[in-house]
C-alpha angles and dihedrals in degrees: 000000000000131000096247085049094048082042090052092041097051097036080061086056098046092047091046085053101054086035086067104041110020099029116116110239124249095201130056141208104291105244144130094264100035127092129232094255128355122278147192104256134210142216096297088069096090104164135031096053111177084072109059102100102061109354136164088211121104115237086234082053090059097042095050096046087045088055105041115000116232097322094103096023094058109359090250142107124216088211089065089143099040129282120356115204117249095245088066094038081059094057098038086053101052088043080062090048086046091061113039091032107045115093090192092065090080085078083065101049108092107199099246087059093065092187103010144092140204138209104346103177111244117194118254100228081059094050089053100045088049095051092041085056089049105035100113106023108098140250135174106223146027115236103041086203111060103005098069115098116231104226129163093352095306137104096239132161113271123261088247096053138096137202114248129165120279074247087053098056103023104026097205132356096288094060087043100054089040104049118022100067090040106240090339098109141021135213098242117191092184129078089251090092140105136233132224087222143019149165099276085198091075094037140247109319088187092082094069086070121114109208110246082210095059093038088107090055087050088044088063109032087053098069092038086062089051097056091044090062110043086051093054086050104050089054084058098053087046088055093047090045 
């Protein structure tokens, strides 16, 4: 084997593996809000920011969450229990974002799951800062996904719940990532996490991500594009021997 032949070789593997685990996706999450593949957007994308540059979120998403919230998007309201302060409307509004504008998120969307996704890995320091901003606005019930009563055509808080404080149901961030959005997301202590918001300036943080759910296959490619390598090396050491 020559040495242009091994470079090319090994330079196949490098690039398949990025590809895997560092490429930007070119699909997103299948809903009703969401686009075919992710996109640049223009001056009608008036909320959800971070994204602008390359989002899975519609423009008429963004308007509309920018006019009226979730009432008309989804029938629900996130003051269910009265008034929420601004500062956790912030952080319930870019988890919306999150979800319908990441591109990233499609790593997280098994196929049985259509529109959903599990256990994206959320940052700790996120998941904090989000639970320290709610702590003591009100909500009726625990999982935001599946506990809410559908009532009059509205999401509303079942007739045998109460309203009790985000420190009430989740205790800390870590309750509160892993519990209120169902297995959507995950408490993550390590690097390897995402953020509801960023400063788009600097890019999306959230591709550097490696997928948890993928971590077996990674487990096991890993080890296959060792040994590639170092076959391919050793050919090349016998040829210069």
């Amino acid at each position: 084997m020559n040495k242009v032949l091994f470079i090319r070789l090994a330079t196949l593997v490098i690039l398949d593996f990025q590809w895997c685990y560092g490429a930007n996706p070119d699909t997103c999450v299948s809903g009703p809000w969401h686009k075919p593949k992710p996109t640049q957007e223009g001056a009608d994308y008036v909320e959800c920011l971070s994204w602008k540059s390359m989002s899975c979120c519609t423009a008429n998403f963004t308007k509309e969450l920018a006019a009226n919230k979730v009432l008309n998007l989804y029938n629900f309201r996130w003051n269910h229990c009265g008034n929420i302060s601004q500062a956790c409307e912030t952080f319930i509004k870019d988890e919306e974002c999150f979800y319908q504008c990441e591109p990233n998120l499609i790593y997280y969307n098994p196929a049985e799951a259509n529109d959903t996704v599990r256990d994206v890995p959320i940052c700790a320091s996120y998941c904090n800062a989000w639970f320290e901003a709610c702590k003591d606005d009100q909500t009726c019930v625990e999982d935001w996904q599946k506990d809410f009563a559908y009532i009059a055509g509205i999401y509303t808080c079942p007739a045998s719940s109460m309203c009790k404080t985000y420190a009430e149901w989740y205790k800390n961030g870590k309750g509160l990532c892993d519990k209120m959005w169902g297995r959507s997301f995950k408490y993550e202590e390590s690097d390897n996490c995402m953020l509801m918001t960023f400063n788009s300036s600097k890019g999306n943080p959230n591709t550097k991500v490696m997928p948890r759910t993928s971590s077996a296959d990674f487990n096991s490619v890993v080890p296959a594009l060792l040994e590639i390598v170092c076959i391919l090396t050793a050919a090349l050491l016998s040829e210069c021997l």
